PDB file of C-alpha atoms in Angstrom:
ATOM      1  CA  MET A   1       0.000   0.000   0.000  1.00  0.00           C
ATOM      2  CA  SER A   2       1.267   3.435  -0.844  1.00  0.00           C
ATOM      3  CA  THR A   3       0.254   5.270   2.335  1.00  0.00           C
ATOM      4  CA  PRO A   4       3.161   6.840   4.205  1.00  0.00           C
ATOM      5  CA  GLU A   5       4.785   4.715   6.894  1.00  0.00           C
ATOM      6  CA  ASN A   6       3.168   4.949  10.330  1.00  0.00           C
ATOM      7  CA  THR A   7      -0.092   6.031   8.696  1.00  0.00           C
ATOM      8  CA  ALA A   8      -2.996   3.670   9.145  1.00  0.00           C
ATOM      9  CA  PRO A   9      -5.118   3.001   6.082  1.00  0.00           C
ATOM     10  CA  PRO A  10      -8.500   4.735   6.161  1.00  0.00           C
ATOM     11  CA  THR A  11     -11.550   2.923   7.460  1.00  0.00           C
ATOM     12  CA  LEU A  12     -14.246   2.005   4.965  1.00  0.00           C
ATOM     13  CA  GLU A  13     -16.368   4.934   6.119  1.00  0.00           C
ATOM     14  CA  GLU A  14     -13.466   7.376   5.750  1.00  0.00           C
ATOM     15  CA  PHE A  15     -12.594   5.946   2.350  1.00  0.00           C
ATOM     16  CA  LEU A  16     -16.157   6.129   1.001  1.00  0.00           C
ATOM     17  CA  ALA A  17     -16.477   9.684   2.303  1.00  0.00           C
ATOM     18  CA  LEU A  18     -13.747  10.654  -0.192  1.00  0.00           C
ATOM     19  CA  ALA A  19     -15.780   9.324  -3.139  1.00  0.00           C
ATOM     20  CA  PRO A  20     -18.274  11.675  -4.825  1.00  0.00           C
ATOM     21  CA  GLU A  21     -21.032   9.028  -4.621  1.00  0.00           C
ATOM     22  CA  GLY A  22     -19.985   7.229  -1.429  1.00  0.00           C
ATOM     23  CA  ASN A  23     -20.894   3.562  -1.750  1.00  0.00           C
ATOM     24  CA  GLY A  24     -22.233   4.162  -5.264  1.00  0.00           C
ATOM     25  CA  ALA A  25     -25.833   4.174  -6.461  1.00  0.00           C
ATOM     26  CA  LEU A  26     -25.560   0.737  -8.087  1.00  0.00           C
ATOM     27  CA  ASN A  27     -24.174  -0.869  -4.931  1.00  0.00           C
ATOM     28  CA  ASP A  28     -26.982   0.717  -2.918  1.00  0.00           C
ATOM     29  CA  LYS A  29     -29.593  -0.472  -5.409  1.00  0.00           C
ATOM     30  CA  MET A  30     -28.233  -4.033  -5.401  1.00  0.00           C
ATOM     31  CA  GLY A  31     -27.814  -4.237  -1.628  1.00  0.00           C
ATOM     32  CA  VAL A  32     -24.030  -4.708  -1.653  1.00  0.00           C
ATOM     33  CA  GLU A  33     -22.615  -4.407   1.873  1.00  0.00           C
ATOM     34  CA  VAL A  34     -18.879  -4.407   2.469  1.00  0.00           C
ATOM     35  CA  THR A  35     -18.103  -6.351   5.644  1.00  0.00           C
ATOM     36  CA  GLU A  36     -14.302  -6.526   5.542  1.00  0.00           C
ATOM     37  CA  PHE A  37     -12.018  -3.806   4.192  1.00  0.00           C
ATOM     38  CA  SER A  38      -8.257  -4.277   4.228  1.00  0.00           C
ATOM     39  CA  PRO A  39      -5.332  -4.158   1.786  1.00  0.00           C
ATOM     40  CA  GLU A  40      -5.098  -7.970   1.926  1.00  0.00           C
ATOM     41  CA  ARG A  41      -8.763  -8.994   1.753  1.00  0.00           C
ATOM     42  CA  MET A  42     -12.107  -7.484   0.845  1.00  0.00           C
ATOM     43  CA  VAL A  43     -15.445  -9.118   1.686  1.00  0.00           C
ATOM     44  CA  ALA A  44     -19.003  -8.086   0.812  1.00  0.00           C
ATOM     45  CA  THR A  45     -22.453  -9.618   0.736  1.00  0.00           C
ATOM     46  CA  MET A  46     -25.354  -9.147  -1.651  1.00  0.00           C
ATOM     47  CA  PRO A  47     -28.908 -10.524  -1.529  1.00  0.00           C
ATOM     48  CA  VAL A  48     -30.031 -12.806  -4.325  1.00  0.00           C
ATOM     49  CA  GLU A  49     -33.576 -11.437  -4.138  1.00  0.00           C
ATOM     50  CA  GLY A  50     -33.910  -8.394  -6.377  1.00  0.00           C
ATOM     51  CA  ASN A  51     -30.784  -9.355  -8.346  1.00  0.00           C
ATOM     52  CA  THR A  52     -32.170 -12.204 -10.439  1.00  0.00           C
ATOM     53  CA  GLN A  53     -32.702 -12.853 -14.119  1.00  0.00           C
ATOM     54  CA  PRO A  54     -36.102 -13.912 -15.559  1.00  0.00           C
ATOM     55  CA  TYR A  55     -35.702 -17.565 -14.437  1.00  0.00           C
ATOM     56  CA  GLY A  56     -35.251 -16.561 -10.795  1.00  0.00           C
ATOM     57  CA  LEU A  57     -31.519 -17.241 -10.731  1.00  0.00           C
ATOM     58  CA  LEU A  58     -28.896 -14.785  -9.519  1.00  0.00           C
ATOM     59  CA  HIS A  59     -28.073 -12.694 -12.577  1.00  0.00           C
ATOM     60  CA  GLY A  60     -24.508 -13.218 -13.810  1.00  0.00           C
ATOM     61  CA  GLY A  61     -24.159  -9.472 -14.160  1.00  0.00           C
ATOM     62  CA  ALA A  62     -25.020  -9.088 -10.475  1.00  0.00           C
ATOM     63  CA  SER A  63     -22.135 -11.402  -9.606  1.00  0.00           C
ATOM     64  CA  VAL A  64     -19.855  -9.276 -11.764  1.00  0.00           C
ATOM     65  CA  VAL A  65     -21.037  -6.098  -9.999  1.00  0.00           C
ATOM     66  CA  LEU A  66     -20.166  -7.658  -6.638  1.00  0.00           C
ATOM     67  CA  ALA A  67     -16.779  -8.799  -7.954  1.00  0.00           C
ATOM     68  CA  GLU A  68     -15.955  -5.441  -9.522  1.00  0.00           C
ATOM     69  CA  THR A  69     -16.924  -3.616  -6.352  1.00  0.00           C
ATOM     70  CA  LEU A  70     -14.545  -5.720  -4.278  1.00  0.00           C
ATOM     71  CA  GLY A  71     -11.635  -5.695  -6.716  1.00  0.00           C
ATOM     72  CA  SER A  72     -11.970  -1.993  -7.409  1.00  0.00           C
ATOM     73  CA  LEU A  73     -12.160  -1.110  -3.715  1.00  0.00           C
ATOM     74  CA  GLY A  74      -9.114  -3.265  -2.987  1.00  0.00           C
ATOM     75  CA  SER A  75      -7.181  -1.693  -5.840  1.00  0.00           C
ATOM     76  CA  ALA A  76      -8.217   1.800  -4.776  1.00  0.00           C
ATOM     77  CA  LEU A  77      -7.152   1.159  -1.184  1.00  0.00           C
ATOM     78  CA  HIS A  78      -3.793  -0.130  -2.417  1.00  0.00           C
ATOM     79  CA  ALA A  79      -3.370   2.978  -4.610  1.00  0.00           C
ATOM     80  CA  TYR A  80      -4.462   5.425  -1.880  1.00  0.00           C
ATOM     81  CA  PRO A  81      -3.718   8.321  -1.427  1.00  0.00           C
ATOM     82  CA  ASP A  82      -1.741   9.298  -4.537  1.00  0.00           C
ATOM     83  CA  ARG A  83      -3.501   7.245  -7.191  1.00  0.00           C
ATOM     84  CA  ILE A  84      -6.965   5.996  -8.072  1.00  0.00           C
ATOM     85  CA  ALA A  85      -8.015   2.670  -9.559  1.00  0.00           C
ATOM     86  CA  VAL A  86      -9.840   2.288 -12.859  1.00  0.00           C
ATOM     87  CA  GLY A  87     -10.970  -1.084 -14.110  1.00  0.00           C
ATOM     88  CA  VAL A  88      -9.461  -2.271 -17.392  1.00  0.00           C
ATOM     89  CA  ASP A  89     -10.494  -5.941 -17.458  1.00  0.00           C
ATOM     90  CA  ILE A  90     -12.909  -8.238 -15.661  1.00  0.00           C
ATOM     91  CA  ASN A  91     -14.010 -11.791 -16.288  1.00  0.00           C
ATOM     92  CA  ALA A  92     -16.274 -14.242 -14.520  1.00  0.00           C
ATOM     93  CA  THR A  93     -16.931 -17.950 -14.559  1.00  0.00           C
ATOM     94  CA  HIS A  94     -20.367 -18.899 -13.250  1.00  0.00           C
ATOM     95  CA  HIS A  95     -20.234 -22.319 -11.555  1.00  0.00           C
ATOM     96  CA  ARG A  96     -23.719 -22.809 -10.135  1.00  0.00           C
ATOM     97  CA  ALA A  97     -27.002 -21.007  -9.670  1.00  0.00           C
ATOM     98  CA  ALA A  98     -28.163 -19.212  -6.551  1.00  0.00           C
ATOM     99  CA  THR A  99     -31.916 -18.730  -6.155  1.00  0.00           C
ATOM    100  CA  SER A 100     -32.294 -17.329  -2.644  1.00  0.00           C
ATOM    101  CA  GLY A 101     -30.427 -16.053   0.358  1.00  0.00           C
ATOM    102  CA  THR A 102     -27.233 -14.077   0.226  1.00  0.00           C
ATOM    103  CA  VAL A 103     -24.027 -14.436  -1.717  1.00  0.00           C
ATOM    104  CA  THR A 104     -20.658 -13.486  -0.274  1.00  0.00           C
ATOM    105  CA  GLY A 105     -17.684 -12.284  -2.277  1.00  0.00           C
ATOM    106  CA  VAL A 106     -14.142 -12.625  -0.968  1.00  0.00           C
ATOM    107  CA  ALA A 107     -11.425 -10.775  -2.877  1.00  0.00           C
ATOM    108  CA  THR A 108      -7.724 -11.454  -2.514  1.00  0.00           C
ATOM    109  CA  PRO A 109      -4.928  -9.724  -4.418  1.00  0.00           C
ATOM    110  CA  LEU A 110      -3.065 -11.533  -7.164  1.00  0.00           C
ATOM    111  CA  HIS A 111      -0.748  -8.589  -7.915  1.00  0.00           C
ATOM    112  CA  LEU A 112      -0.341  -5.198  -6.246  1.00  0.00           C
ATOM    113  CA  GLY A 113       2.047  -3.050  -8.254  1.00  0.00           C
ATOM    114  CA  ARG A 114       2.681   0.633  -8.814  1.00  0.00           C
ATOM    115  CA  SER A 115       0.617   0.915 -11.976  1.00  0.00           C
ATOM    116  CA  MET A 116      -1.599  -2.212 -11.971  1.00  0.00           C
ATOM    117  CA  ALA A 117      -3.477  -4.312  -9.450  1.00  0.00           C
ATOM    118  CA  ALA A 118      -5.248  -7.630 -10.006  1.00  0.00           C
ATOM    119  CA  TRP A 119      -7.641  -9.416  -7.670  1.00  0.00           C
ATOM    120  CA  GLN A 120      -9.410 -12.764  -7.615  1.00  0.00           C
ATOM    121  CA  ILE A 121     -12.937 -12.825  -6.241  1.00  0.00           C
ATOM    122  CA  GLU A 122     -14.703 -15.989  -5.098  1.00  0.00           C
ATOM    123  CA  ILE A 123     -18.462 -15.703  -4.656  1.00  0.00           C
ATOM    124  CA  THR A 124     -20.246 -18.332  -2.571  1.00  0.00           C
ATOM    125  CA  ASP A 125     -23.837 -19.023  -1.529  1.00  0.00           C
ATOM    126  CA  ASP A 126     -25.189 -19.432   2.013  1.00  0.00           C
ATOM    127  CA  GLN A 127     -24.034 -23.069   2.016  1.00  0.00           C
ATOM    128  CA  GLY A 128     -20.461 -22.090   1.122  1.00  0.00           C
ATOM    129  CA  ARG A 129     -20.749 -23.465  -2.427  1.00  0.00           C
ATOM    130  CA  ARG A 130     -18.895 -21.529  -5.101  1.00  0.00           C
ATOM    131  CA  VAL A 131     -21.269 -19.619  -7.378  1.00  0.00           C
ATOM    132  CA  CYS A 132     -18.741 -17.584  -9.352  1.00  0.00           C
ATOM    133  CA  THR A 133     -15.025 -16.936  -9.709  1.00  0.00           C
ATOM    134  CA  SER A 134     -13.966 -13.587 -11.112  1.00  0.00           C
ATOM    135  CA  ARG A 135     -10.729 -11.747 -11.800  1.00  0.00           C
ATOM    136  CA  ILE A 136     -10.320  -8.007 -12.223  1.00  0.00           C
ATOM    137  CA  THR A 137      -7.367  -5.886 -13.301  1.00  0.00           C
ATOM    138  CA  CYS A 138      -7.251  -2.181 -12.484  1.00  0.00           C
ATOM    139  CA  ALA A 139      -4.891   0.493 -13.738  1.00  0.00           C
ATOM    140  CA  LEU A 140      -3.611   2.766 -10.971  1.00  0.00           C
ATOM    141  CA  ILE A 141      -3.495   6.308 -12.269  1.00  0.00           C
ATOM    142  CA  PRO A 142      -2.522   9.612 -10.629  1.00  0.00           C
ATOM    143  CA  ALA A 143      -5.288  11.179  -8.588  1.00  0.00           C
ATOM    144  CA  GLN A 144      -6.378  14.526  -9.975  1.00  0.00           C
ATOM    145  CA  ARG A 145      -6.432  17.226  -7.344  1.00  0.00           C
ATOM    146  CA  ASP A 146      -8.348  20.471  -7.719  1.00  0.00           C
TER     147      ASP A 146
END
């Protein structure tokens, strides 16, 4: 992480307060709740209800939103305070359907560099079964100051 030595990383609340839209309208709409926020691991939950496709299954795009939220937050925390993270690539493999309950995404870094960060996100259902595996790469660019 690029924060100066002896400086603790910001809390989730402090970090989101720096963003123009806080948690983000899409995350609010989809019910994404970040439960763990650290440079080494990000965790969030999302309800299946309200995030389904016409057959009543968790929408694959909803899984990708959860994954991108976690990977982008992790990348942004790593880049803080001098740089910001912008997504350049994301992929997802959908392993099984979820029809109810909550899914949980756990993101761990694959690479944390000066100009790029990559994270793997594993999404599981309430029974701990893997629903989706995703990988995101973010470019870390200079923060623009006014």
